[in-house]
Amino acid sequence: MKYQEILESICRDVQSLAGLGKQADYIPALAKVNPDQFGICIHSIHGDIYSEGDADVPFSIQSISKVFSLAIALNLMGDDLWERVGKEPSGTSFNSLIQLEAEHGKPRNPFINAGAIVVADILLEKLPSPKENFIEFIRELSGNPHIDYNEEVARSEREKGYLNAAIANLLKYHHNLNGEIEEVLHFYFLLCSVEMSCKDLAKAFLAFADHKTHFSYHGVDLTSSQVKRINAIMQTCGFYDEAGEFSFLVGLPGKSGVGGGIAAVYPMRYSVVVWSPRLNQKGNSIMGMKALELLTTKTRESIF
Ligand code: GLN
């Protein structure tokens, strides 16, 4: 497959969407990002790397970090995790409160904010040095020791994080949060603030694409079955109330973030990461979604 040529043609094609949508501005520090950037990178399980555009530029991974925190929580708790957070698609926006109230404080899945806040609580409680352990895990997955949190982004999100604070309060009310609300929120925002490039993320997601190679990074050991299940949750829950649309148009398990990144995997073939900050109404990258739709159309490869 001529992936490099395909990526070049995708880069040209998505230009027709340039300027549509806007970057997330409810996190003040993210409003400053130049919205007119676009990068894409494919990393095959054989080690071939193809990239185009701004694939080396670090960006705020935001909710893509929920895949990494889920991997650690699964390692720590095994199937007991599912007593605190579900694994069904929510059909609601990433920061919705309504379902959480109706379902008595048990979030639908680990990829909506409520679920990820519970996962952050578990990491805080069970890891010996949560902040260091989490970042070291990502550094090892991506092979890049320079990856770090952006504390300014985390702080700026906390300043305006009224909805996430409401979610944490509701979780606490329903006894599904053990830590102090402020501490858990701070850690959750820190996890979202990690900065990585398309190339870093593609390398990191290779571990999820290649589920037949033993997953063992910085003390996190997952079985092939656990890795496949993380992919299953990406497929059904990775795009909030647009998970069906992403399945329909793209046909790969993936996870988006409001920084404009999308990481996806074609199991046992490759990982692919695309980034462009302008988002649609549902909080997913407009050019990113289109680029991945074009990728699976042009290559005629998807999981279906
Ligand atoms: N930090 C963001 C939030 O909690 C993450 C949301 C996202 O990327 N969809 O609102």
Coordinates of C-alpha atoms and ligand atoms in Angstrom, one line a residue:
M1 CA 0.0 0.0 0.0
K2 CA 1.4 3.4 -0.9
Y3 CA 0.6 5.1 2.4
Q4 CA 2.8 8.1 1.8
E5 CA 1.1 9.0 -1.4
I6 CA -2.3 8.5 0.2
L7 CA -1.4 10.8 3.1
E8 CA -0.2 13.5 0.6
S9 CA -3.5 13.3 -1.3
I10 CA -5.5 13.4 2.0
C11 CA -3.6 16.5 3.0
R12 CA -4.7 18.2 -0.2
D13 CA -8.3 17.0 0.0
V14 CA -8.9 18.2 3.6
Q15 CA -7.9 21.7 2.7
S16 CA -11.5 22.2 1.4
L17 CA -12.6 22.2 5.1
A18 CA -9.9 24.7 6.2
G19 CA -11.4 27.4 8.4
L20 CA -14.5 25.5 9.4
G21 CA -15.2 25.2 13.1
K22 CA -13.0 26.6 15.9
Q23 CA -10.7 25.3 18.6
A24 CA -11.8 24.6 22.1
D25 CA -12.0 27.9 23.9
Y26 CA -13.6 26.8 27.1
I27 CA -10.0 26.0 28.2
P28 CA -8.5 29.5 28.0
A29 CA -4.9 28.2 27.4
L30 CA -6.1 26.2 24.3
A31 CA -7.8 29.2 22.8
K32 CA -4.3 30.5 22.1
V33 CA -3.3 27.6 19.8
N34 CA -3.0 28.5 16.1
P35 CA -6.1 26.7 14.7
D36 CA -4.9 26.3 11.2
Q37 CA -2.5 23.4 11.7
F38 CA -2.9 19.8 10.4
G39 CA -0.7 16.8 10.9
I40 CA -1.1 13.1 10.3
C41 CA 1.1 10.0 11.0
I42 CA 0.8 6.3 10.4
H43 CA 2.9 3.9 12.3
S44 CA 2.8 0.3 11.1
I45 CA 3.4 -2.7 13.4
H46 CA 6.4 -3.5 11.3
G47 CA 8.0 -0.1 12.2
D48 CA 7.3 1.9 9.0
I49 CA 6.4 5.5 9.7
Y50 CA 4.5 7.8 7.2
S51 CA 3.7 11.4 8.0
E52 CA 2.5 14.6 6.5
G53 CA 2.0 18.2 7.7
D54 CA 2.6 19.2 11.3
A55 CA 3.1 15.7 12.6
D56 CA 6.1 16.8 14.8
V57 CA 4.2 19.6 16.6
P58 CA 3.2 18.7 20.2
F59 CA -0.4 19.5 21.1
S60 CA -2.7 19.0 24.1
I61 CA -3.8 15.4 23.9
Q62 CA -6.8 16.1 26.3
S63 CA -9.2 13.1 26.3
I64 CA -6.9 10.9 24.3
S65 CA -5.1 10.5 27.7
K66 CA -8.2 8.6 28.9
V67 CA -7.0 5.6 26.9
F68 CA -3.7 5.6 28.9
S69 CA -5.4 6.0 32.2
L70 CA -7.8 3.2 31.4
A71 CA -4.9 0.9 30.6
I72 CA -3.3 1.6 34.0
A73 CA -6.6 1.3 35.9
L74 CA -7.3 -2.1 34.2
N75 CA -3.9 -3.2 35.2
L76 CA -4.5 -2.2 38.8
M77 CA -8.0 -3.5 39.2
G78 CA -8.8 -6.0 36.6
D79 CA -12.5 -6.6 36.1
D80 CA -13.3 -5.0 39.5
L81 CA -13.0 -1.7 37.6
W82 CA -16.4 -2.3 36.0
E83 CA -18.1 -2.0 39.4
R84 CA -17.2 1.7 39.5
V85 CA -17.5 2.6 35.8
G86 CA -19.5 0.9 33.0
K87 CA -18.5 0.0 29.4
E88 CA -21.5 1.0 27.4
P89 CA -21.7 3.9 25.0
S90 CA -23.3 7.0 26.5
G91 CA -24.8 8.7 23.5
T92 CA -24.3 12.0 25.4
S93 CA -21.7 14.7 25.2
F94 CA -18.3 14.2 26.9
N95 CA -19.2 16.5 29.9
S96 CA -22.9 15.5 30.3
L97 CA -24.3 15.4 33.9
I98 CA -27.8 14.2 33.2
Q99 CA -27.1 10.5 32.7
L100 CA -24.8 10.4 35.7
E101 CA -27.6 11.7 37.9
A102 CA -30.1 9.2 36.5
E103 CA -27.7 6.3 36.9
H104 CA -26.8 7.2 40.5
G105 CA -23.2 8.2 40.0
K106 CA -21.9 5.2 38.0
P107 CA -20.5 6.7 34.7
R108 CA -21.4 4.9 31.5
N109 CA -17.8 4.4 30.4
P110 CA -14.2 5.4 31.1
F111 CA -14.0 7.8 28.1
I112 CA -16.6 10.3 29.1
N113 CA -15.4 12.9 31.7
A114 CA -17.3 11.3 34.6
G115 CA -15.7 7.9 33.9
A116 CA -12.3 9.4 33.5
I117 CA -12.6 11.3 36.8
V118 CA -13.4 8.0 38.5
V119 CA -10.4 6.4 36.8
A120 CA -8.2 9.4 37.9
D121 CA -9.4 8.8 41.5
I122 CA -8.4 5.1 41.2
L123 CA -4.9 6.0 39.9
L124 CA -4.4 8.6 42.7
E125 CA -5.4 6.1 45.3
K126 CA -3.5 3.1 44.0
L127 CA -0.3 4.3 42.3
P128 CA 2.7 4.9 44.5
S129 CA 3.6 8.2 42.7
P130 CA 0.6 8.9 40.4
K131 CA 1.9 12.0 38.6
E132 CA 5.4 10.5 37.9
N133 CA 4.1 6.9 37.2
F134 CA 1.5 8.2 34.6
I135 CA 4.0 10.3 32.6
E136 CA 6.7 7.7 32.8
F137 CA 4.2 5.1 31.3
I138 CA 3.5 7.4 28.4
R139 CA 7.2 8.2 27.9
E140 CA 7.9 4.5 27.7
L141 CA 5.0 3.8 25.3
S142 CA 6.0 6.5 22.9
G143 CA 9.8 6.1 23.4
N144 CA 10.1 9.9 24.0
P145 CA 11.5 10.9 27.4
H146 CA 10.7 14.5 26.9
I147 CA 6.9 14.2 27.0
D148 CA 5.4 16.2 29.8
Y149 CA 2.4 17.8 31.4
N150 CA 1.5 21.4 30.6
E151 CA 0.7 22.8 34.0
E152 CA -0.5 26.1 32.6
V153 CA -3.2 24.3 30.6
A154 CA -4.2 22.2 33.6
R155 CA -4.5 25.3 35.8
S156 CA -6.4 27.3 33.2
E157 CA -8.8 24.4 32.7
R158 CA -9.4 24.3 36.5
E159 CA -10.2 28.0 36.6
K160 CA -13.1 27.5 34.2
G161 CA -13.8 23.8 35.0
Y162 CA -17.3 24.4 36.5
L163 CA -18.9 21.4 34.7
N164 CA -16.2 18.9 35.6
A165 CA -16.4 20.2 39.2
A166 CA -20.1 19.5 39.2
I167 CA -19.5 16.0 37.9
A168 CA -16.9 15.3 40.6
N169 CA -19.3 16.6 43.3
L170 CA -22.1 14.3 41.9
L171 CA -19.7 11.3 42.0
K172 CA -18.7 12.1 45.5
Y173 CA -22.3 12.4 46.6
H174 CA -22.9 8.9 45.2
H175 CA -19.8 7.5 47.0
N176 CA -17.9 6.8 43.7
L177 CA -15.0 9.1 44.5
N178 CA -12.6 8.3 47.4
G179 CA -10.2 11.2 47.1
E180 CA -10.7 14.8 47.9
I181 CA -12.6 16.5 45.1
E182 CA -10.0 19.2 44.5
E183 CA -7.1 16.7 44.4
V184 CA -8.9 14.4 42.0
L185 CA -9.9 17.3 39.7
H186 CA -6.3 18.6 39.7
F187 CA -5.0 15.2 38.7
Y188 CA -7.6 14.7 36.0
F189 CA -6.8 18.1 34.4
L190 CA -3.1 17.2 34.6
L191 CA -3.7 14.0 32.7
C192 CA -5.6 15.9 30.0
S193 CA -2.8 18.5 29.7
V194 CA -0.1 16.1 28.4
E195 CA 1.5 17.3 25.1
M196 CA 2.5 14.9 22.4
S197 CA 2.9 15.1 18.6
C198 CA 1.1 12.9 16.1
K199 CA 4.4 10.9 15.8
D200 CA 4.6 10.4 19.6
L201 CA 1.0 9.3 19.8
A202 CA 1.2 7.0 16.8
K203 CA 4.1 5.2 18.5
A204 CA 2.3 5.0 21.8
F205 CA -0.9 3.6 20.2
L206 CA 1.0 0.9 18.4
A207 CA 0.9 -1.0 21.7
F208 CA -2.9 -1.0 21.4
A209 CA -2.9 -1.9 17.7
D210 CA -0.5 -4.8 18.2
H211 CA -2.4 -6.8 20.8
K212 CA -0.5 -10.0 20.0
T213 CA 2.8 -8.6 21.4
H214 CA 2.8 -8.7 25.2
F215 CA 1.7 -5.3 26.6
S216 CA 4.3 -4.4 29.2
Y217 CA 5.3 -0.8 29.8
H218 CA 6.6 0.7 33.0
G219 CA 5.0 -1.9 35.2
V220 CA 1.7 -1.9 33.3
D221 CA 1.1 -5.5 32.1
L222 CA -2.1 -6.2 30.1
T223 CA -3.3 -9.4 28.5
S224 CA -4.1 -9.5 24.7
S225 CA -7.7 -9.8 25.7
Q226 CA -7.5 -6.6 27.9
V227 CA -5.9 -4.7 25.0
K228 CA -8.6 -5.8 22.6
R229 CA -11.2 -4.7 25.1
I230 CA -9.7 -1.3 25.3
N231 CA -10.0 -1.2 21.5
A232 CA -13.6 -2.3 21.8
I233 CA -14.4 0.6 24.2
M234 CA -12.6 3.0 21.8
Q235 CA -14.9 1.7 19.0
T236 CA -18.1 2.1 21.0
C237 CA -17.3 5.1 23.2
G238 CA -14.3 7.0 21.8
F239 CA -16.2 9.9 20.2
Y240 CA -19.0 10.5 22.8
D241 CA -22.3 11.2 20.9
E242 CA -20.5 10.8 17.6
A243 CA -19.2 7.3 18.2
G244 CA -21.7 5.9 15.8
E245 CA -20.8 8.5 13.1
F246 CA -17.1 7.7 13.5
S247 CA -17.8 4.0 13.1
F248 CA -20.0 4.7 10.1
L249 CA -17.5 7.0 8.3
V250 CA -14.1 5.6 9.4
G251 CA -14.5 2.1 10.7
L252 CA -11.6 2.0 13.2
P253 CA -11.4 2.1 17.0
G254 CA -10.2 5.5 18.1
K255 CA -10.2 8.3 20.7
S256 CA -10.6 12.0 20.2
G257 CA -9.6 15.0 22.4
V258 CA -10.7 18.6 22.4
G259 CA -7.1 19.6 21.6
G260 CA -8.1 18.4 18.0
G261 CA -6.2 15.1 18.1
I262 CA -7.6 11.7 17.1
A263 CA -5.7 8.5 17.7
A264 CA -7.0 5.3 16.0
V265 CA -5.8 1.8 15.4
Y266 CA -6.2 -0.8 12.7
P267 CA -5.6 -3.8 14.8
M268 CA -2.5 -5.9 13.8
R269 CA -1.8 -3.4 11.0
Y270 CA -1.1 0.2 12.2
S271 CA -1.9 3.1 14.4
V272 CA -2.8 6.4 12.9
V273 CA -3.0 9.8 14.5
V274 CA -4.3 13.0 13.1
W275 CA -4.4 16.5 14.6
S276 CA -6.1 19.7 13.6
P277 CA -7.5 22.1 16.3
R278 CA -10.8 23.2 14.7
L279 CA -13.7 21.2 16.2
N280 CA -17.3 20.4 15.2
Q281 CA -20.2 20.9 17.6
K282 CA -19.5 17.5 19.3
G283 CA -15.9 18.4 20.2
N284 CA -14.2 16.3 17.5
S285 CA -11.7 17.6 14.9
I286 CA -13.4 18.4 11.6
M287 CA -10.3 17.9 9.4
G288 CA -9.2 15.0 11.5
M289 CA -12.5 13.1 11.1
K290 CA -12.4 13.8 7.3
A291 CA -8.8 12.7 7.0
L292 CA -9.5 9.3 8.6
E293 CA -12.6 8.8 6.6
L294 CA -10.6 9.5 3.5
L295 CA -7.8 7.1 4.7
T296 CA -10.1 4.1 5.1
T297 CA -11.9 4.9 1.8
K298 CA -8.7 5.4 -0.2
T299 CA -7.0 2.3 1.2
R300 CA -10.2 0.3 1.3
E301 CA -9.1 -0.9 4.7
S302 CA -11.1 -0.8 7.9
I303 CA -12.1 -3.3 10.5
F304 CA -15.3 -4.0 8.6
Ligands
GLN1 N1 -10.0 18.3 29.6 C1 -11.2 18.2 28.8 C2 -12.4 18.3 29.7 O1 -12.4 17.7 30.7 C3 -11.2 17.0 28.0 C4 -12.4 16.9 27.1 C5 -12.1 16.2 25.8 O2 -11.0 16.2 25.3 N2 -13.2 15.8 25.1 O3 -13.4 19.0 29.4

